[in-house]
mmCIF file of N, CA and C in Angstrom:
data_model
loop_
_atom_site.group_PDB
_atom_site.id
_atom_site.type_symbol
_atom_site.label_atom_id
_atom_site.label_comp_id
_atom_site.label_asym_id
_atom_site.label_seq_id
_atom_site.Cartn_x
_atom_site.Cartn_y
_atom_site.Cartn_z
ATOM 1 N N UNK X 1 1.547 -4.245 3.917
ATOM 2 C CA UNK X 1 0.236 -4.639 3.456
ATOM 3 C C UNK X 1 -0.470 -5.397 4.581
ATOM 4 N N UNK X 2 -1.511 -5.184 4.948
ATOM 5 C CA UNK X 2 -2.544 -5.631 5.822
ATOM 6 C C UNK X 2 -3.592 -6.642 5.141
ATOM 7 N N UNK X 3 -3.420 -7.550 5.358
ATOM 8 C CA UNK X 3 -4.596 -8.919 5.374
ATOM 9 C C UNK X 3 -5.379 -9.665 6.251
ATOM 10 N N UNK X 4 -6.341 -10.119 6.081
ATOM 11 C CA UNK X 4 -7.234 -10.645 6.752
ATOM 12 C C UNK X 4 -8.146 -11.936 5.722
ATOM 13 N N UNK X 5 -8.689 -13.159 6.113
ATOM 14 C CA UNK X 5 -9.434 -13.713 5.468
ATOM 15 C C UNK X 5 -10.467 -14.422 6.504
ATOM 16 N N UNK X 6 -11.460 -14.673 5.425
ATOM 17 C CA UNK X 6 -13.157 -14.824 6.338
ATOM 18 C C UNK X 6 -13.980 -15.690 5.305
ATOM 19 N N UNK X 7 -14.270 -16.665 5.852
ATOM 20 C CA UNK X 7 -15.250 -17.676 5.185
ATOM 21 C C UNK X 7 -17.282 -17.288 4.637
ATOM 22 N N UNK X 8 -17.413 -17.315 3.441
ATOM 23 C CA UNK X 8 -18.889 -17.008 3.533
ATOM 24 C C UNK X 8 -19.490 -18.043 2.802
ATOM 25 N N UNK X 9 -20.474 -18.671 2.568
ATOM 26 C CA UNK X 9 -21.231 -19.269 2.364
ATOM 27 C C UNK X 9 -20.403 -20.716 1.522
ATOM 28 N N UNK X 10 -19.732 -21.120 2.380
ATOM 29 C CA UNK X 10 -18.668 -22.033 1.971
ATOM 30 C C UNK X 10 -17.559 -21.679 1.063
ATOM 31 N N UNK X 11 -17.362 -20.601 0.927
ATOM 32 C CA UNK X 11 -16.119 -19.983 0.012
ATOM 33 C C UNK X 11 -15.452 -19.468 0.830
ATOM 34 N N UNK X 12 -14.278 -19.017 0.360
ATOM 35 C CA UNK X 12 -12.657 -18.715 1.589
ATOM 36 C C UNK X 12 -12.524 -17.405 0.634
ATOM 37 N N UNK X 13 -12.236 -16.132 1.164
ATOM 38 C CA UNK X 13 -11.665 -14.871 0.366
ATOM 39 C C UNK X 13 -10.618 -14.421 1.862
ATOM 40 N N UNK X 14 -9.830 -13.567 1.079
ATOM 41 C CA UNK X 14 -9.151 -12.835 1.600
ATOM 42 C C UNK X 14 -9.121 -11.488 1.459
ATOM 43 N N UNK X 15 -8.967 -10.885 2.290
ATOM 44 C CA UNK X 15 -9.060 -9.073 2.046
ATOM 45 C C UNK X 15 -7.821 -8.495 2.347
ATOM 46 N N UNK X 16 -7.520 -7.656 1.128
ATOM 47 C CA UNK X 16 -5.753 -7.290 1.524
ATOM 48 C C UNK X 16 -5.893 -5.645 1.241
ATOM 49 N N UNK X 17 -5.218 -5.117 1.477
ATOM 50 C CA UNK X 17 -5.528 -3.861 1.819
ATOM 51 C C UNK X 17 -3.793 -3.256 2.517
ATOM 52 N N UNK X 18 -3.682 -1.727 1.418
ATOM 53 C CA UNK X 18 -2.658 -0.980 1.988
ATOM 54 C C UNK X 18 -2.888 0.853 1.350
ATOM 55 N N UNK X 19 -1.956 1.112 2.471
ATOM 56 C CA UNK X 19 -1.993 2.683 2.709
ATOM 57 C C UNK X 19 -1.455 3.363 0.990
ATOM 58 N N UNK X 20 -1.800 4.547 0.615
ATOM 59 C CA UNK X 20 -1.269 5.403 -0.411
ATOM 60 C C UNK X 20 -1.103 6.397 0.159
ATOM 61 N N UNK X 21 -0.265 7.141 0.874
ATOM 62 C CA UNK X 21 -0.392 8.305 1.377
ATOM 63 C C UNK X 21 -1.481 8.085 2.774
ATOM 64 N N UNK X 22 -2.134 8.909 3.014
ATOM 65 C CA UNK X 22 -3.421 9.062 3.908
ATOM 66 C C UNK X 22 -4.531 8.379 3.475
ATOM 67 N N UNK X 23 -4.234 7.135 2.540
ATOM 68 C CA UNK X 23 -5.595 6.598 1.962
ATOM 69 C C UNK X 23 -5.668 4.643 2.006
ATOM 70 N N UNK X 24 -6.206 4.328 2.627
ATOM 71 C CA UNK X 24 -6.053 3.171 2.874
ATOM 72 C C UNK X 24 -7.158 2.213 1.935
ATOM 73 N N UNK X 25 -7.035 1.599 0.914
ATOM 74 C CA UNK X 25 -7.670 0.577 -0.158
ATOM 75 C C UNK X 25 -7.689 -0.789 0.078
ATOM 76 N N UNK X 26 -8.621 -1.253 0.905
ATOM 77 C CA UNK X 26 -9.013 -2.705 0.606
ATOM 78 C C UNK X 26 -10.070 -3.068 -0.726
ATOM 79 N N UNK X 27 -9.211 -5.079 -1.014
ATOM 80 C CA UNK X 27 -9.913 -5.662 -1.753
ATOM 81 C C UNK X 27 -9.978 -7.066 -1.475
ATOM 82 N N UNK X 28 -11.212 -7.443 -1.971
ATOM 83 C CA UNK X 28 -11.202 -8.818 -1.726
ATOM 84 C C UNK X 28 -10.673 -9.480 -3.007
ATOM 85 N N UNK X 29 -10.349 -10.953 -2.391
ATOM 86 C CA UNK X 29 -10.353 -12.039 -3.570
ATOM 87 C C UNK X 29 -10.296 -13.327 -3.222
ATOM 88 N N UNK X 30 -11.041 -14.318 -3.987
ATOM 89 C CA UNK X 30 -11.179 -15.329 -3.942
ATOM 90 C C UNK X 30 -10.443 -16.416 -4.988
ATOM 91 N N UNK X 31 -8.847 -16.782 -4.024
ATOM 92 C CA UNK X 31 -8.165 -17.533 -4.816
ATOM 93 C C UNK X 31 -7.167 -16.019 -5.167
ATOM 94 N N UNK X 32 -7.392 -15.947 -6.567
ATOM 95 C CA UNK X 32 -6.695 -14.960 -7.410
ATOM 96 C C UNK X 32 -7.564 -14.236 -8.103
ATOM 97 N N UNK X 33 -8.988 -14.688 -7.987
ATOM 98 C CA UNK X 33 -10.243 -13.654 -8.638
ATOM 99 C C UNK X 33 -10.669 -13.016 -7.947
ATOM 100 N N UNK X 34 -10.662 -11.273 -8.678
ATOM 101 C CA UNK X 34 -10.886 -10.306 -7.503
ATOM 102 C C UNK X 34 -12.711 -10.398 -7.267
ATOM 103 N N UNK X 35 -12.815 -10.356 -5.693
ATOM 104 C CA UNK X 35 -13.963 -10.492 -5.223
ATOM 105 C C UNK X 35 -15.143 -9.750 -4.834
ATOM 106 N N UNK X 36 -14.288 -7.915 -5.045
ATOM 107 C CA UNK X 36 -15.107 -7.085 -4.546
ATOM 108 C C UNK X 36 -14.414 -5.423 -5.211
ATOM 109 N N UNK X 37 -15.068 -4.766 -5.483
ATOM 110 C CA UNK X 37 -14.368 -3.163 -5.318
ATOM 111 C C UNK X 37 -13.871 -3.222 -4.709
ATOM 112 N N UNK X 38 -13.292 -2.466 -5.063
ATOM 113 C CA UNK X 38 -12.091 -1.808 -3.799
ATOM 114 C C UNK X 38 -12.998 -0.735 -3.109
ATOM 115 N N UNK X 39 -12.398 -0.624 -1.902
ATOM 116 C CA UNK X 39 -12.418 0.196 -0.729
ATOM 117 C C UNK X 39 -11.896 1.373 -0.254
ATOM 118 N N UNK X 40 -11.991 2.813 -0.042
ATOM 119 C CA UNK X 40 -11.128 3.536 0.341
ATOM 120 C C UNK X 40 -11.721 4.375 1.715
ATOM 121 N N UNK X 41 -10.400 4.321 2.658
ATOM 122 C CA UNK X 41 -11.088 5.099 3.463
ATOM 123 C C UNK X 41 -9.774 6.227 3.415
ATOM 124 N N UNK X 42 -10.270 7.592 3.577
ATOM 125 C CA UNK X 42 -8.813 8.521 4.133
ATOM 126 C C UNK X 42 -8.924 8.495 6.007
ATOM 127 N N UNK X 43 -7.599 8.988 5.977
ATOM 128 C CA UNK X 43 -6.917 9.031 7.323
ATOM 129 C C UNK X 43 -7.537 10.330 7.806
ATOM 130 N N UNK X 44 -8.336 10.908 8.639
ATOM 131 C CA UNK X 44 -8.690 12.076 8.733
ATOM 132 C C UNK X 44 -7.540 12.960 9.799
ATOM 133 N N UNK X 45 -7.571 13.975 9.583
ATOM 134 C CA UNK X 45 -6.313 14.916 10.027
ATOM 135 C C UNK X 45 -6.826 15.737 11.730
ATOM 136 N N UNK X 46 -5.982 15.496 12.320
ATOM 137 C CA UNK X 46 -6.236 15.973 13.736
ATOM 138 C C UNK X 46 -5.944 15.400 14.967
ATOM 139 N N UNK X 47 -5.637 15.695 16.046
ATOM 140 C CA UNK X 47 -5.105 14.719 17.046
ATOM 141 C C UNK X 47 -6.113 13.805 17.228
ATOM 142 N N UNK X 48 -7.309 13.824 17.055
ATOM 143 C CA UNK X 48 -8.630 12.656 17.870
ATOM 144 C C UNK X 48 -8.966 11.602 16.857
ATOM 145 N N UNK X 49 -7.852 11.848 15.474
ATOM 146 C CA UNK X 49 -8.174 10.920 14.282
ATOM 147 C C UNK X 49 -7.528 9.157 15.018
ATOM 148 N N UNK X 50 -8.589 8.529 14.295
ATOM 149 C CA UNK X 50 -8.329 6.515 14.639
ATOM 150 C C UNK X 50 -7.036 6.731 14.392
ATOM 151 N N UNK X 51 -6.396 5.710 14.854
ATOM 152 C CA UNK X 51 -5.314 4.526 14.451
ATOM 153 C C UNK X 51 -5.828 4.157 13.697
ATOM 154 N N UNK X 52 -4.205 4.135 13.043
ATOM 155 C CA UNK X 52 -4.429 3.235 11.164
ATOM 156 C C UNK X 52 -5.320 2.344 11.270
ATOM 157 N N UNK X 53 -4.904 0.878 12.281
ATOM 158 C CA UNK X 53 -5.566 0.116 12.482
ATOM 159 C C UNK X 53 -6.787 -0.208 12.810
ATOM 160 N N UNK X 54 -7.633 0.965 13.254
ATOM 161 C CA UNK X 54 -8.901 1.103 13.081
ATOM 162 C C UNK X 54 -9.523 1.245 11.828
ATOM 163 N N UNK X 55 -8.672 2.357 11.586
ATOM 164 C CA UNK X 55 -9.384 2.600 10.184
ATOM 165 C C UNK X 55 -9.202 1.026 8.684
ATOM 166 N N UNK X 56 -7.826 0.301 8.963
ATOM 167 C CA UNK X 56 -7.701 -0.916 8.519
ATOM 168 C C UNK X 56 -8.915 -2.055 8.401
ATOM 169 N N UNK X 57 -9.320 -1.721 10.087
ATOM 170 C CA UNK X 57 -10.566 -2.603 10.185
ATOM 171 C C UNK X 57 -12.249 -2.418 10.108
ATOM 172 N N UNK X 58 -12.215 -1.186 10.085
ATOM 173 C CA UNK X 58 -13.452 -0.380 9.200
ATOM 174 C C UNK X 58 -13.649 -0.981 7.629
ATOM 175 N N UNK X 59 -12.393 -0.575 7.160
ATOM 176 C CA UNK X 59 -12.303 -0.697 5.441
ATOM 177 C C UNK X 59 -12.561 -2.339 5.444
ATOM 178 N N UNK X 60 -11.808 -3.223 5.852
ATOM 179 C CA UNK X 60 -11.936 -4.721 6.093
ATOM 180 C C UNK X 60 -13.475 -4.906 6.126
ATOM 181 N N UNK X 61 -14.166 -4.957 7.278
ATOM 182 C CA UNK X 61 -15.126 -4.638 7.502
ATOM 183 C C UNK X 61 -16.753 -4.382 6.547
ATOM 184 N N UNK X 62 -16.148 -3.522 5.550
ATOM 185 C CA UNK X 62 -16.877 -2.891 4.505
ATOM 186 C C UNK X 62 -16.526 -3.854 3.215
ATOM 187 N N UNK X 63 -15.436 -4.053 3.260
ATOM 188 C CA UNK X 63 -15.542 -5.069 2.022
ATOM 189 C C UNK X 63 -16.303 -6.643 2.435
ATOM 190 N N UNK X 64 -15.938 -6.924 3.919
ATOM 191 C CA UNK X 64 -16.707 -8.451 3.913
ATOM 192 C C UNK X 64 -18.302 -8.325 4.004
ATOM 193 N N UNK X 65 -18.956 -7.069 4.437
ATOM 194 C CA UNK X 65 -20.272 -6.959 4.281
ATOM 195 C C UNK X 65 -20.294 -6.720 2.742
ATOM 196 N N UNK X 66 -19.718 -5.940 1.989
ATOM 197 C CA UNK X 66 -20.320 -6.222 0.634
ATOM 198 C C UNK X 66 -20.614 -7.498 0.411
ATOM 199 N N UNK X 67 -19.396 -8.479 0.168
ATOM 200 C CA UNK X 67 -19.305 -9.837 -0.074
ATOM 201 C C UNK X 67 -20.454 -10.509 0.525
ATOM 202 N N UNK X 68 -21.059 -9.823 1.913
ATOM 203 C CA UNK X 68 -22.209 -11.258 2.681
ATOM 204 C C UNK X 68 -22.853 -10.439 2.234
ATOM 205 N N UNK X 69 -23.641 -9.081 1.944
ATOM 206 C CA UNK X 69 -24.483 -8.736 1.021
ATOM 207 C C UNK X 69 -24.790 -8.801 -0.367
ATOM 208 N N UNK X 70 -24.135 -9.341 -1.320
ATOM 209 C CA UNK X 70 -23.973 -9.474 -2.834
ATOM 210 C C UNK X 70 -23.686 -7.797 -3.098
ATOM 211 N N UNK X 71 -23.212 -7.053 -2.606
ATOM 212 C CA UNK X 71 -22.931 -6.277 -3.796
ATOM 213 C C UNK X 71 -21.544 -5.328 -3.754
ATOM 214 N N UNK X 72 -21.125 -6.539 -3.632
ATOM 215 C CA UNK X 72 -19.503 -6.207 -3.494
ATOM 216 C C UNK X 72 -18.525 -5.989 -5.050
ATOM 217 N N UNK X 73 -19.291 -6.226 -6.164
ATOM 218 C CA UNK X 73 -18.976 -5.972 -7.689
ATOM 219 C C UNK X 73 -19.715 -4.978 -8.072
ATOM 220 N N UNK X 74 -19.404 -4.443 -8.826
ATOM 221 C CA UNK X 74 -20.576 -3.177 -9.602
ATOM 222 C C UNK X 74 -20.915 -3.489 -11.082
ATOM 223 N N UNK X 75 -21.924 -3.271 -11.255
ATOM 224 C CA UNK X 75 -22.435 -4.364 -12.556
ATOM 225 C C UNK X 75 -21.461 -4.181 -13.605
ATOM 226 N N UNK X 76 -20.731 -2.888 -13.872
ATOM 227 C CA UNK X 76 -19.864 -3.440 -14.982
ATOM 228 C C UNK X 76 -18.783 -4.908 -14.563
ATOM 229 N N UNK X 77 -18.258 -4.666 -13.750
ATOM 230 C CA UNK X 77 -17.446 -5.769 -13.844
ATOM 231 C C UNK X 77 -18.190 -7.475 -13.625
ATOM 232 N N UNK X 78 -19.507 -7.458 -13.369
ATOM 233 C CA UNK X 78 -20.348 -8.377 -13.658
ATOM 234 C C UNK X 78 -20.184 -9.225 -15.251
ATOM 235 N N UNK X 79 -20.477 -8.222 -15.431
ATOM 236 C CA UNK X 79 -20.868 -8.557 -17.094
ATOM 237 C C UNK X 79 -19.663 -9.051 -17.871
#
């Protein structure tokens, strides 16, 4: 499992994130409350495809801009 954490507007989250096959799912959370959708990127197939770890930090990436953009929840789980 791959983690990372990043401070926003005085709050602390963490983004954790792991592989299913060719499919890599980050999520945030703050504390133990989840902070954001989840994330998926696939592994694309071919010799010129990223390192995992690129693609790790893409998905990362995409969840902490949701979070500094507000729309890292989707209104159902708002409500």
């Amino acid at each position: 499992m791959a983690k990372t954490t990043f401070e926003h507007k005085n709050e602390k989250y963490t983004i954790s994130g792991e592989w299913d096959g060719n499919v890599f799912t980050a999520t945030a959370k703050q504390g133990r409350k989840i902070a954001s959708d989840p994330f998926s990127i696939e592994r694309p197939k071919g010799k010129d495809a990223p390192e995992d770890d690129i693609l790790e930090t893409a998905a990362f990436n995409a969840v902490k801009a949701s979070i500094e953009d507000g729309s890292a929840l989707s209104s159902a789980d708002e409500a």
